[in-house]
Structures are given as C-alpha cells and as structure tokens.
CSV table of C-alpha atoms in Angstrom, one decimal:
chain,number,residue,atom,x,y,z
A,1,ASP,CA,-9.2,-8.5,-9.8
A,2,SER,CA,-6.5,-9.1,-7.2
A,3,GLY,CA,-8.4,-12.0,-5.6
A,4,VAL,CA,-8.6,-10.2,-2.3
A,5,THR,CA,-12.2,-9.4,-1.2
A,6,GLN,CA,-13.1,-6.7,1.3
A,7,THR,CA,-16.5,-5.9,2.7
A,8,PRO,CA,-18.2,-3.6,3.1
A,9,LYS,CA,-17.0,-1.3,0.4
A,10,HIS,CA,-18.6,1.8,2.0
A,11,LEU,CA,-19.5,2.4,5.6
A,12,ILE,CA,-21.0,5.5,7.3
A,13,THR,CA,-21.3,5.6,11.0
A,14,ALA,CA,-21.3,8.0,13.9
A,15,THR,CA,-18.6,8.9,16.4
A,16,GLY,CA,-18.3,6.5,19.3
A,17,GLN,CA,-19.6,3.5,17.3
A,18,ARG,CA,-17.8,0.3,16.5
A,19,VAL,CA,-17.4,-1.3,13.1
A,20,THR,CA,-15.9,-4.5,11.7
A,21,LEU,CA,-14.2,-4.7,8.3
A,22,ARG,CA,-13.8,-8.1,6.7
A,23,CYS,CA,-11.1,-9.4,4.4
A,24,SER,CA,-10.8,-12.7,2.5
A,25,PRO,CA,-7.2,-13.2,1.1
A,26,ARG,CA,-6.3,-14.7,-2.2
A,27,SER,CA,-6.6,-18.4,-2.3
A,28,GLY,CA,-3.5,-20.0,-0.7
A,29,ASP,CA,-2.1,-16.7,0.8
A,30,LEU,CA,-1.3,-17.1,4.5
A,31,SER,CA,-0.4,-13.5,5.2
A,32,VAL,CA,-2.9,-10.7,5.7
A,33,TYR,CA,-2.0,-7.1,6.1
A,34,TRP,CA,-4.1,-4.1,7.1
A,35,TYR,CA,-3.4,-0.6,5.9
A,36,GLN,CA,-5.1,2.7,6.5
A,37,GLN,CA,-5.0,5.3,3.7
A,38,SER,CA,-5.9,9.0,4.3
A,39,LEU,CA,-5.1,12.1,2.5
A,40,ASP,CA,-2.8,13.5,5.1
A,41,GLN,CA,-1.1,10.3,6.3
A,42,GLY,CA,-0.8,8.3,3.1
A,43,LEU,CA,-0.8,4.5,3.3
A,44,GLN,CA,0.0,3.5,6.9
A,45,PHE,CA,0.7,-0.1,7.9
A,46,LEU,CA,-1.5,-1.2,10.8
A,47,ILE,CA,-1.0,-4.9,11.4
A,48,GLN,CA,0.0,-8.2,9.8
A,49,TYR,CA,-1.2,-11.8,10.5
A,50,TYR,CA,0.4,-14.9,9.2
A,51,ASN,CA,-1.4,-18.2,9.4
A,52,GLY,CA,-3.6,-17.0,12.3
A,53,GLU,CA,-0.9,-15.4,14.3
A,54,GLU,CA,0.0,-11.7,14.7
A,55,ARG,CA,3.4,-11.1,13.1
A,56,ALA,CA,3.9,-7.4,13.0
A,57,LYS,CA,2.4,-4.2,14.3
A,58,GLY,CA,2.5,-0.8,12.9
A,59,ASN,CA,0.7,2.4,13.8
A,60,ILE,CA,-2.4,0.7,15.0
A,61,LEU,CA,-4.4,2.5,17.7
A,62,GLU,CA,-5.4,0.7,20.9
A,63,ARG,CA,-9.0,1.2,19.9
A,64,PHE,CA,-8.4,-1.0,16.8
A,65,SER,CA,-7.9,-4.7,16.9
A,66,ALA,CA,-7.7,-7.5,14.3
A,67,GLN,CA,-7.6,-11.2,14.0
A,68,GLN,CA,-7.2,-13.9,11.5
A,69,PHE,CA,-9.4,-16.9,11.6
A,70,PRO,CA,-8.6,-20.6,10.8
A,71,ASP,CA,-10.1,-20.2,7.3
A,72,LEU,CA,-7.5,-17.3,6.9
A,73,HIS,CA,-10.0,-14.5,6.5
A,74,SER,CA,-9.3,-11.5,8.7
A,75,GLU,CA,-11.4,-8.9,10.5
A,76,LEU,CA,-10.3,-5.4,11.6
A,77,ASN,CA,-12.4,-4.0,14.5
A,78,LEU,CA,-12.5,-0.3,15.0
A,79,SER,CA,-14.1,0.9,18.2
A,80,SER,CA,-14.9,4.3,19.9
A,81,LEU,CA,-14.7,5.8,16.4
A,82,GLU,CA,-13.6,9.4,16.0
A,83,LEU,CA,-13.9,11.7,13.0
A,84,GLY,CA,-10.2,11.2,12.3
A,85,ASP,CA,-10.7,7.5,11.7
A,86,SER,CA,-12.4,8.3,8.5
A,87,ALA,CA,-10.2,6.8,5.8
A,88,LEU,CA,-9.8,4.0,3.3
A,89,TYR,CA,-8.9,0.7,5.0
A,90,PHE,CA,-7.1,-1.8,2.7
A,91,CYS,CA,-6.4,-5.4,3.2
A,92,ALA,CA,-3.6,-7.0,1.4
A,93,SER,CA,-2.5,-10.6,1.2
A,94,SER,CA,0.8,-12.4,0.4
A,95,PRO,CA,1.9,-16.0,0.2
A,96,ARG,CA,5.0,-15.1,2.1
A,97,GLN,CA,5.5,-14.6,5.8
A,98,PHE,CA,7.8,-11.6,5.2
A,99,THR,CA,6.3,-9.0,2.8
A,100,GLY,CA,7.2,-9.6,-0.8
A,101,GLU,CA,4.5,-8.6,-3.3
A,102,LEU,CA,1.3,-7.6,-1.7
A,103,PHE,CA,-2.1,-8.1,-3.4
A,104,PHE,CA,-4.5,-5.4,-2.3
A,105,GLY,CA,-8.3,-5.5,-2.1
A,106,GLU,CA,-10.4,-2.6,-3.3
A,107,GLY,CA,-10.7,-1.2,0.2
A,108,SER,CA,-13.4,-0.3,2.7
A,109,ARG,CA,-14.2,3.4,2.8
A,110,LEU,CA,-15.2,4.4,6.3
A,111,THR,CA,-16.8,7.7,7.0
A,112,VAL,CA,-17.4,8.8,10.6
A,113,LEU,CA,-19.9,11.6,11.1
B,1,THR,CA,11.4,5.3,11.8
B,2,GLN,CA,11.9,4.6,8.1
B,3,LEU,CA,10.3,7.3,5.9
B,4,LEU,CA,10.0,7.4,2.2
B,5,GLU,CA,9.5,10.8,0.6
B,6,GLN,CA,8.3,11.0,-2.9
B,7,SER,CA,8.5,14.0,-5.2
B,8,PRO,CA,6.8,15.6,-6.8
B,9,GLN,CA,3.5,15.2,-4.9
B,10,PHE,CA,1.4,16.1,-7.9
B,11,LEU,CA,2.2,16.2,-11.6
B,12,SER,CA,0.0,17.2,-14.4
B,13,ILE,CA,1.4,16.7,-17.9
B,14,GLN,CA,0.3,16.4,-21.5
B,15,GLU,CA,0.1,13.1,-23.3
B,16,GLY,CA,3.5,12.3,-24.9
B,17,GLU,CA,5.6,14.1,-22.3
B,18,ASN,CA,8.3,12.4,-20.3
B,19,LEU,CA,8.4,12.5,-16.5
B,20,THR,CA,10.4,11.2,-13.5
B,21,VAL,CA,9.2,10.5,-10.0
B,22,TYR,CA,11.6,10.2,-7.1
B,23,CYS,CA,11.5,8.2,-4.0
B,24,ASN,CA,14.0,9.1,-1.3
B,25,SER,CA,14.9,7.9,2.2
B,26,SER,CA,17.8,8.1,4.7
B,27,SER,CA,17.3,4.4,5.4
B,28,VAL,CA,18.6,1.4,3.5
B,29,PHE,CA,16.1,-1.0,2.1
B,30,SER,CA,16.6,-4.6,1.1
B,31,SER,CA,14.2,-4.1,-1.8
B,32,LEU,CA,11.9,-1.5,-3.1
B,33,GLN,CA,8.6,-1.9,-4.8
B,34,TRP,CA,6.6,0.5,-7.0
B,35,TYR,CA,2.8,0.4,-7.1
B,36,ARG,CA,0.1,2.2,-9.0
B,37,GLN,CA,-3.2,2.9,-7.6
B,38,GLU,CA,-6.2,4.0,-9.6
B,39,PRO,CA,-9.3,5.6,-8.2
B,40,GLY,CA,-11.5,3.2,-6.3
B,41,GLU,CA,-8.9,0.5,-6.5
B,42,GLY,CA,-6.1,-0.9,-4.3
B,43,PRO,CA,-2.5,-0.4,-5.2
B,44,VAL,CA,-1.1,-2.9,-7.8
B,45,LEU,CA,2.5,-3.9,-8.0
B,46,LEU,CA,4.4,-2.7,-11.0
B,47,VAL,CA,8.0,-3.8,-10.2
B,48,THR,CA,10.4,-4.9,-7.4
B,49,VAL,CA,14.0,-3.8,-7.5
B,50,VAL,CA,16.4,-5.6,-5.2
B,51,THR,CA,20.0,-4.8,-6.1
B,52,GLY,CA,21.7,-1.4,-5.7
B,53,GLY,CA,22.0,0.2,-9.1
B,54,GLU,CA,19.4,-2.1,-10.6
B,55,VAL,CA,17.4,-0.9,-13.6
B,56,LYS,CA,14.2,-2.5,-14.7
B,57,LYS,CA,12.0,-1.7,-17.7
B,58,LEU,CA,8.3,-2.3,-18.0
B,59,LYS,CA,7.4,-1.1,-21.5
B,60,ARG,CA,7.6,2.8,-21.2
B,61,LEU,CA,8.4,2.7,-17.5
B,62,THR,CA,12.0,2.6,-16.3
B,63,PHE,CA,12.7,1.9,-12.6
B,64,GLN,CA,16.0,2.4,-11.0
B,65,PHE,CA,17.2,1.5,-7.5
B,66,GLY,CA,20.0,3.7,-6.1
B,67,ASP,CA,23.4,2.3,-5.6
B,68,ALA,CA,23.1,2.7,-1.8
B,69,ARG,CA,19.6,1.2,-1.8
B,70,LYS,CA,18.2,4.4,-0.2
B,71,ASP,CA,16.4,5.8,-3.2
B,72,SER,CA,14.6,5.0,-6.4
B,73,SER,CA,13.2,6.7,-9.4
B,74,LEU,CA,10.5,5.9,-11.9
B,75,HIS,CA,10.8,7.4,-15.4
B,76,ILE,CA,7.8,7.3,-17.8
B,77,THR,CA,8.5,7.9,-21.5
B,78,ALA,CA,5.8,9.3,-23.7
B,79,ALA,CA,3.1,9.3,-21.1
B,80,GLN,CA,-0.4,8.2,-22.0
B,81,THR,CA,-3.7,9.0,-20.3
B,82,GLY,CA,-3.8,5.4,-19.1
B,83,ASP,CA,-0.7,6.2,-16.9
B,84,THR,CA,-2.9,8.5,-14.7
B,85,GLY,CA,-2.9,7.4,-11.1
B,86,LEU,CA,-1.2,7.5,-7.8
B,87,TYR,CA,2.3,6.1,-7.8
B,88,LEU,CA,3.6,4.7,-4.6
B,89,CYS,CA,7.0,3.4,-3.8
B,90,ALA,CA,7.4,0.9,-0.9
B,91,GLY,CA,10.5,-0.2,0.9
B,92,GLU,CA,11.2,-3.4,2.6
B,93,GLY,CA,13.7,-3.1,5.5
B,94,ASP,CA,16.9,-5.1,5.9
B,95,GLY,CA,16.6,-8.5,7.4
B,96,ALA,CA,13.4,-10.4,8.0
B,97,THR,CA,10.7,-7.8,8.5
B,98,ASN,CA,7.0,-7.8,8.0
B,99,LYS,CA,6.6,-4.1,7.4
B,100,LEU,CA,6.4,-2.6,3.9
B,101,ILE,CA,6.8,1.1,4.3
B,102,PHE,CA,5.0,3.1,1.7
B,103,GLY,CA,6.1,6.4,0.4
B,104,THR,CA,4.0,9.6,0.4
B,105,GLY,CA,2.8,9.1,-3.1
B,106,THR,CA,2.9,11.0,-6.4
B,107,LEU,CA,-0.4,11.8,-8.1
B,108,LEU,CA,0.0,11.8,-11.8
B,109,ALA,CA,-2.6,13.2,-14.2
B,110,VAL,CA,-1.9,12.8,-17.9
B,111,GLN,CA,-4.1,15.1,-20.0
B,112,PRO,CA,-5.1,14.1,-23.6
C-alpha cells in the first residue's frame, strides 16, 4: 500500500461525457502528479501540482484539467471524452517539489464506449 | 523531447534464467529510476541511480547507470516467478525539473 488513494477504480462512460478522477496523496506529500498509461503510449506525464499550485505540464489535452485543493487532494477532470481517452490514469505523490521518488496509487481505469 | 527506449519490449523466460533489460536515450539525465509494476497496481520504485557509472544491487537485481548518464541496465540473476511484471525506467532531467520521463517498458514473464 503506497498510501496514495485513487477513486474510482473503474469507470465506464460514453463519448462526449465528462468525468472526474480523485486522488488523495500520502500524508505529508505536497506534490501530486497525474499520468496516463495506455498500451500504445506507455506512461505519459500529464500535470503536476505542488502545494496547490501548478508546477509542470506534460502532454495534457485542453479537454483535460486538474487542480489541487487546500487539503492537498487533487482532481483530474476529463471532458468531451473520446474513445482514445480510454486508459489507466495514475496519480502519484512525492514529498519533494522536484520529482524524486514517486508513490503511485492503484490507478483509475477509464473506459469510453 | 526526451525519450527513453527500453529493450526488449517483451521477455518470457524460465525460472532460474538470467536476463538484462536496457534503457537508452540520447538525452542526459541527472538521475534514473527503475520501477516495477504488477497487474492492477501502480509502479513501485526499485532503485534510483544518480552518478554516471554507478552500480546498485538489490538482492538478485543489479542496476547500472551509464557513464554518460544516458542509459541504464537492469540485470536479474536466477529469475523467479515473483519477478514477473512490467519494468519501467524513468529519467529525471538536468536541473530543477518536475517531469519524470518514463521509458517504454519491458514486460517480463517468468515461467515456473
């Protein structure tokens, strides 16, 4: 158990819909990272927050957005969903502002039909 | 764009065999991490190598960072079924950066 909690574990929705994935980091960790994992693209970095502020952006689509709340939990919002958005979405946390060891949650599996 | 290519992509071996997984890039990394991911789980950190040429051992696993800090290898001696999983290398760029770039992954299956 990494201490990182992600909900929901599984989500099935239709194209065009919007979903929200939630992440609670390890106690004391200020950084939250979001990654997308698919068979053809591997593990792709989406975005990072540190203590409530956006710190780095990766290959995140404009249809996706995220935020980190004062209690440090984070949400990833995915809108206008397409079939290609089907993937595993991982949240990871770290005590450091700049990477270091990442502690991953178990992921949220999104299926878009 | 920093890319990390891993080889082989897939590896199926018998218990007791040795194997090596490679992680290569044209970019220099300040450090390199190796993770193992099991089905239904998130990746778990195995080791971090920081210095060019550094070798670290974790029981039957030996990790090496290339002298130029562009590549790394993972060698497993006498593989066990419990070693089955997806092995991912991840590079941290030079300077202060928030992006950990993951490799393409090597899926290892160790047969009993």
